[in-house]
Short mmCIF file of C-alpha atoms in Angstrom, two decimals:
data_model
loop_
_atom_site.label_atom_id
_atom_site.label_comp_id
_atom_site.label_asym_id
_atom_site.label_seq_id
_atom_site.Cartn_x
_atom_site.Cartn_y
_atom_site.Cartn_z
CA MET X 1 0.97 11.50 27.98
CA PRO X 2 -0.48 7.97 28.21
CA GLN X 3 -0.01 5.95 25.08
CA LEU X 4 -3.13 4.40 23.63
CA PRO X 5 -2.85 0.68 22.99
CA ASP X 6 -2.86 -0.18 19.32
CA PRO X 7 -5.79 -2.55 18.76
CA ASP X 8 -3.98 -4.23 15.91
CA ASP X 9 -0.45 -4.61 17.03
CA GLY X 10 -0.29 -4.41 20.79
CA GLN X 11 1.61 -1.99 22.95
CA ARG X 12 4.36 0.00 21.34
CA THR X 13 7.52 -1.20 22.98
CA PRO X 14 10.99 0.18 22.36
CA SER X 15 13.20 -2.50 20.97
CA PRO X 16 16.85 -2.70 21.91
CA PRO X 17 19.27 -2.31 19.02
CA ALA X 18 20.30 -5.66 17.63
CA PRO X 19 23.68 -6.76 18.97
CA PRO X 20 26.26 -7.48 16.28
CA PRO X 21 26.79 -11.21 15.74
CA PRO X 22 29.86 -12.42 17.63
CA GLY X 23 32.96 -13.23 15.68
CA ARG X 24 32.22 -11.36 12.45
CA ALA X 25 31.19 -7.93 11.31
CA ALA X 26 27.52 -7.06 10.91
CA PRO X 27 26.28 -7.53 7.31
CA LYS X 28 26.05 -4.34 5.30
CA ASP X 29 22.58 -2.87 5.17
CA ARG X 30 21.62 -2.78 1.49
CA ARG X 31 18.05 -1.64 1.94
CA LEU X 32 16.68 1.22 -0.14
CA PRO X 33 16.14 4.14 0.23
CA ARG X 34 19.49 4.69 1.95
CA GLY X 35 18.37 8.10 3.23
CA LEU X 36 15.72 6.35 5.30
CA TYR X 37 17.60 3.30 6.56
CA SER X 38 20.71 5.27 7.51
CA GLN X 39 18.70 7.16 10.12
CA GLY X 40 17.66 6.13 13.62
CA SER X 41 17.65 2.58 14.96
CA GLU X 42 15.88 -0.60 13.94
CA PRO X 43 12.25 -0.49 15.13
CA ASP X 44 10.22 -3.48 16.29
CA PRO X 45 9.63 -5.47 13.05
CA ARG X 46 5.94 -5.76 13.85
CA PHE X 47 5.52 -2.01 13.50
CA SER X 48 7.42 -1.93 10.22
CA LEU X 49 5.22 -4.74 8.93
CA ALA X 50 2.07 -2.94 10.06
CA ASN X 51 3.30 0.19 8.28
CA GLU X 52 3.85 -1.88 5.13
CA ARG X 53 0.32 -3.28 5.30
CA THR X 54 -1.09 0.21 5.76
CA ALA X 55 0.71 1.37 2.62
CA LEU X 56 -0.69 -1.64 0.74
CA ALA X 57 -4.19 -0.79 1.96
CA TRP X 58 -3.69 2.70 0.48
CA VAL X 59 -2.61 1.13 -2.81
CA ARG X 60 -5.77 -0.97 -2.85
CA THR X 61 -7.80 2.17 -2.15
CA ALA X 62 -6.10 3.73 -5.17
CA LEU X 63 -7.02 0.65 -7.23
CA ALA X 64 -10.63 0.95 -6.12
CA PHE X 65 -10.66 4.49 -7.50
CA VAL X 66 -9.24 3.39 -10.83
CA ALA X 67 -11.69 0.49 -10.97
CA GLY X 68 -14.54 2.88 -10.16
CA GLY X 69 -13.43 5.28 -12.89
CA VAL X 70 -13.17 2.51 -15.48
CA GLY X 71 -16.53 1.13 -14.39
CA LEU X 72 -18.06 4.58 -14.71
CA THR X 73 -16.75 5.14 -18.23
CA SER X 74 -17.94 1.67 -19.20
CA LEU X 75 -21.38 2.46 -17.80
CA ALA X 76 -21.37 5.78 -19.66
CA ARG X 77 -20.97 3.86 -22.95
CA ILE X 78 -23.78 1.43 -22.21
CA ALA X 79 -26.27 3.99 -20.91
CA ALA X 80 -25.11 6.96 -23.05
CA LEU X 81 -24.56 9.11 -19.96
CA GLY X 82 -22.67 11.81 -21.81
CA GLN X 83 -19.29 13.49 -21.74
CA PHE X 84 -19.45 14.76 -18.17
CA VAL X 85 -19.42 11.27 -16.67
CA ASP X 86 -16.31 10.49 -18.73
CA TYR X 87 -14.52 13.50 -17.24
CA LEU X 88 -15.60 12.32 -13.81
CA ALA X 89 -14.09 8.90 -14.62
CA ILE X 90 -10.80 10.57 -15.62
CA ALA X 91 -10.82 12.52 -12.35
CA MET X 92 -11.28 9.26 -10.45
CA CYS X 93 -8.35 7.62 -12.28
CA LEU X 94 -6.16 10.66 -11.51
CA LEU X 95 -7.23 10.58 -7.86
CA GLY X 96 -6.32 6.87 -7.80
CA GLY X 97 -2.85 7.61 -9.17
CA TRP X 98 -2.32 10.32 -6.57
CA VAL X 99 -3.41 7.99 -3.73
CA ALA X 100 -0.90 5.37 -4.96
CA VAL X 101 1.92 7.94 -4.83
CA SER X 102 0.86 9.20 -1.40
CA ALA X 103 0.90 5.58 -0.18
CA ILE X 104 4.65 5.47 -0.73
CA LEU X 105 5.34 8.94 0.68
CA GLY X 106 3.24 8.16 3.75
CA TRP X 107 5.01 4.83 4.24
CA ARG X 108 8.37 6.59 4.17
CA ARG X 109 7.31 9.31 6.62
CA LYS X 110 5.92 6.75 9.08
CA GLU X 111 8.93 4.44 8.80
CA LEU X 112 11.21 7.40 9.49
CA ALA X 113 9.15 8.32 12.56
CA LEU X 114 9.36 4.70 13.78
CA ARG X 115 13.13 4.62 13.29
CA THR X 116 13.83 7.94 14.97
CA GLY X 117 11.34 7.39 17.81
CA ARG X 118 9.31 10.47 16.93
CA PRO X 119 5.51 10.52 17.08
CA LEU X 120 3.81 9.23 13.96
CA PRO X 121 2.84 11.92 11.42
CA ALA X 122 -0.84 12.65 10.86
CA PRO X 123 -2.45 10.90 7.87
CA VAL X 124 -2.33 13.95 5.58
CA ALA X 125 -3.89 12.22 2.58
CA LEU X 126 -6.96 11.07 4.50
CA PRO X 127 -8.94 14.39 4.62
CA TRP X 128 -8.10 15.10 0.95
CA LEU X 129 -9.24 11.62 0.01
CA ALA X 130 -12.51 12.08 1.91
CA ALA X 131 -13.00 15.48 0.25
CA GLY X 132 -12.38 13.93 -3.18
CA ILE X 133 -14.90 11.16 -2.54
CA THR X 134 -17.46 13.70 -1.33
CA ILE X 135 -17.05 15.88 -4.43
CA ILE X 136 -17.26 12.91 -6.80
CA GLY X 137 -20.30 11.61 -4.94
CA LEU X 138 -22.03 15.00 -5.15
CA LEU X 139 -21.24 15.36 -8.86
CA LEU X 140 -22.57 11.87 -9.56
CA ALA X 141 -25.67 12.67 -7.53
CA GLY X 142 -26.08 15.77 -9.73
CA VAL X 143 -25.84 13.59 -12.84
CA VAL X 144 -28.46 11.20 -11.46
CA MET X 145 -30.73 14.13 -10.51
CA GLY X 146 -30.42 15.42 -14.06
CA TYR X 147 -31.90 12.15 -15.32
CA ILE X 148 -34.70 12.05 -12.77
CA VAL X 149 -35.86 15.66 -12.90
CA MET Q 1 -7.90 -0.83 30.75
CA SER Q 2 -4.82 -0.91 32.95
CA GLY Q 3 -4.49 -4.69 32.57
CA ASP Q 4 -4.43 -4.33 28.80
CA GLN Q 5 -1.02 -5.74 28.18
CA SER Q 6 -1.36 -8.71 30.51
CA GLU Q 7 -4.62 -9.73 28.82
CA ARG Q 8 -2.84 -9.70 25.50
CA GLY Q 9 -0.31 -12.22 26.71
CA PRO Q 10 3.45 -11.89 26.62
CA LEU Q 11 4.90 -10.31 23.52
CA PRO Q 12 8.24 -11.50 22.20
CA GLU Q 13 10.89 -9.20 23.60
CA GLY Q 14 14.53 -8.81 22.70
CA PRO Q 15 16.42 -10.71 20.06
CA PRO Q 16 14.54 -13.82 18.91
CA THR Q 17 15.89 -17.26 19.61
CA GLY Q 18 15.76 -18.18 15.94
CA VAL Q 19 12.44 -20.00 15.52
CA ALA Q 20 10.22 -17.77 17.70
CA ARG Q 21 7.04 -16.88 15.84
CA ASP Q 22 5.12 -13.68 16.28
CA PRO Q 23 1.82 -14.80 17.87
CA GLY Q 24 0.11 -11.98 15.94
CA LEU Q 25 1.21 -13.64 12.64
CA GLN Q 26 2.38 -10.27 11.33
CA PRO Q 27 4.68 -11.68 8.60
CA GLU Q 28 1.91 -13.91 7.27
CA ARG Q 29 -0.60 -11.05 7.30
CA THR Q 30 1.82 -8.81 5.45
CA ALA Q 31 2.52 -11.46 2.80
CA LEU Q 32 -1.23 -11.93 2.32
CA ALA Q 33 -1.68 -8.16 1.98
CA TRP Q 34 0.89 -8.22 -0.85
CA GLN Q 35 -1.01 -11.06 -2.53
CA ARG Q 36 -4.36 -9.22 -2.23
CA THR Q 37 -2.85 -6.13 -3.77
CA GLY Q 38 -1.27 -8.09 -6.63
CA VAL Q 39 -4.52 -9.87 -7.43
CA SER Q 40 -6.41 -6.55 -7.32
CA ILE Q 41 -4.01 -4.90 -9.78
CA SER Q 42 -4.26 -7.83 -12.20
CA GLY Q 43 -8.06 -7.84 -11.89
CA VAL Q 44 -8.45 -4.11 -12.55
CA GLY Q 45 -5.97 -4.35 -15.43
CA ALA Q 46 -8.02 -7.13 -17.00
CA ALA Q 47 -11.20 -5.07 -16.55
CA VAL Q 48 -9.62 -2.12 -18.37
CA VAL Q 49 -8.66 -4.36 -21.31
CA LEU Q 50 -12.22 -5.71 -21.46
CA VAL Q 51 -13.65 -2.17 -21.55
CA ALA Q 52 -11.13 -1.28 -24.26
CA ALA Q 53 -12.19 -4.35 -26.25
CA ARG Q 54 -15.81 -3.19 -26.11
CA SER Q 55 -14.81 0.13 -27.69
CA GLY Q 56 -13.68 -1.77 -30.76
CA GLN Q 57 -10.52 0.31 -31.26
CA LEU Q 58 -7.56 -1.96 -31.86
CA TRP Q 59 -4.85 0.51 -30.76
CA LEU Q 60 -6.62 1.00 -27.44
CA VAL Q 61 -6.84 -2.75 -26.84
CA LEU Q 62 -3.15 -3.17 -27.65
CA VAL Q 63 -2.01 -0.27 -25.45
CA THR Q 64 -4.14 -1.28 -22.46
CA ALA Q 65 -3.11 -4.95 -22.87
CA VAL Q 66 0.57 -3.97 -22.78
CA LEU Q 67 0.03 -1.71 -19.75
CA ALA Q 68 -2.00 -4.40 -17.96
CA THR Q 69 0.70 -7.01 -18.63
CA LEU Q 70 3.41 -4.67 -17.32
CA SER Q 71 1.46 -3.81 -14.21
CA SER Q 72 0.61 -7.47 -13.54
CA ALA Q 73 4.31 -8.34 -13.87
CA CYS Q 74 5.18 -5.54 -11.41
CA SER Q 75 2.58 -6.70 -8.91
CA VAL Q 76 3.51 -10.39 -9.21
CA ALA Q 77 7.18 -9.54 -8.63
CA ALA Q 78 6.20 -7.40 -5.65
CA ALA Q 79 3.94 -10.11 -4.20
CA MET Q 80 6.67 -12.72 -4.57
CA GLY Q 81 9.08 -10.44 -2.76
CA GLY Q 82 6.45 -9.92 -0.11
CA SER Q 83 6.09 -13.63 0.52
CA ARG Q 84 9.77 -13.69 1.46
CA ILE Q 85 8.80 -11.81 4.63
CA ALA Q 86 6.83 -14.81 5.86
CA ARG Q 87 9.83 -17.09 5.57
CA THR Q 88 12.07 -15.03 7.84
CA PRO Q 89 11.97 -16.50 11.36
CA ASP Q 90 10.94 -13.31 13.12
CA GLY Q 91 9.16 -11.49 10.36
CA GLY Q 92 11.04 -8.28 9.91
CA GLY Q 93 14.28 -9.86 10.93
CA ARG Q 94 15.26 -8.10 14.12
CA SER Q 95 18.46 -10.07 14.30
CA SER Q 96 19.36 -9.35 10.68
CA PRO Q 97 17.57 -6.21 9.53
CA ALA Q 98 18.35 -6.63 5.86
CA ARG Q 99 17.05 -10.19 5.72
CA ALA Q 100 13.57 -9.52 4.39
CA GLY Q 101 14.81 -6.50 2.44
CA SER Q 102 13.21 -3.11 2.25
CA PRO Q 103 9.59 -3.01 1.15
CA SER Q 104 10.33 0.27 -0.60
CA PRO Q 105 11.25 -1.09 -4.08
CA ARG Q 106 8.24 -3.42 -3.96
CA LEU Q 107 5.95 -0.57 -2.91
CA VAL Q 108 7.27 1.62 -5.73
CA ALA Q 109 6.72 -1.22 -8.24
CA THR Q 110 3.17 -1.65 -6.97
CA ALA Q 111 2.43 2.07 -7.17
CA VAL Q 112 3.87 2.19 -10.71
CA ALA Q 113 1.61 -0.73 -11.62
CA THR Q 114 -1.40 1.14 -10.22
CA ALA Q 115 -0.40 4.29 -12.11
CA LEU Q 116 -0.12 2.28 -15.37
CA VAL Q 117 -3.62 0.91 -14.86
CA ALA Q 118 -4.82 4.46 -14.09
CA VAL Q 119 -3.26 5.72 -17.36
CA SER Q 120 -5.06 3.03 -19.35
CA GLY Q 121 -8.25 3.91 -17.51
CA ILE Q 122 -7.85 7.52 -18.62
CA LEU Q 123 -7.16 6.41 -22.20
CA VAL Q 124 -10.30 4.29 -22.16
CA SER Q 125 -12.32 7.23 -20.82
CA LEU Q 126 -10.99 9.60 -23.48
CA ALA Q 127 -11.55 7.23 -26.41
#
C-alpha cells in the first residue's frame, strides 16, 4: 500500500533506535506513563511532536465548547432566553470536558501506534464531535425559530 | 507526485550531530501550541468569572475565581514545560529520549484545567 505523504510533517521515515552513548549506561527513562514508554522503540521526534500538537488542538476545541456554553448562558441572562438555552449551555460544557479527556486518550493511542510501528488509529472522537455540534446547532436553530415564528 | 520527497529537501536522518535544527521548526511550533492553549484556558477562565460577577452571587464569583486561578496555574505550568521542548537541540531528543520529558503529565494538567473551567461554566449556567 503506498503511503500518502503527510502535508504537515513530511514522509514518515522509520528512525533507527538511538545508540547508547559510549562509555556509560543509557540514562533511565523516567517518562510517564510507563506503560506507554516501555513499549516499542523511539519514534521520529517530529511525529511525537506533531501528535502532541494534535492533542493540544483537541484541548483548544474543548475550550471553544466551554467558551461557547458560557457565552450562551451569559446571552440567556441578557436576552431572557429561558431555561432551555441554559441546559444547552450545560451540555456544551459537558461536551467540552469530554473532548478534553478524549484528547489525552487519543494522544496515548497514537503515540503507542507510533512506537510500535502499527498504523495510526482512526480519530474516534471526530464523528461524535461532529454529531454533537450538529445536534447543538439544530437545537439552537429550534430556539431561534421559536422566537421568529 | 513521485518527486515529493526530493522537492521537500533533505530531512535530518539518523542521530543528530548536536546542533542540527529541524527545518520544519517542529519544537518551536509545539511550544507555541502549548502557549496558545495556556492563553486560551486563562481567557475562558476569566470570562467565566466575569459572567459569574454579573450574576451578583458572591459564592459563585469566589468558586469560579478559585477554579479559574487553579486552571490558569495548571496551564501556565504546562506551557512552561512545553517551552522546554524548543530548547532541546533536536526537538524530541532522539539522542536522549527523556530530555524533553513526556508530554503526558502536561497534557493531563491541561485537560484538568479545561475540566475545571467546564465545571465553573456549568455552575454559572445552573445559577
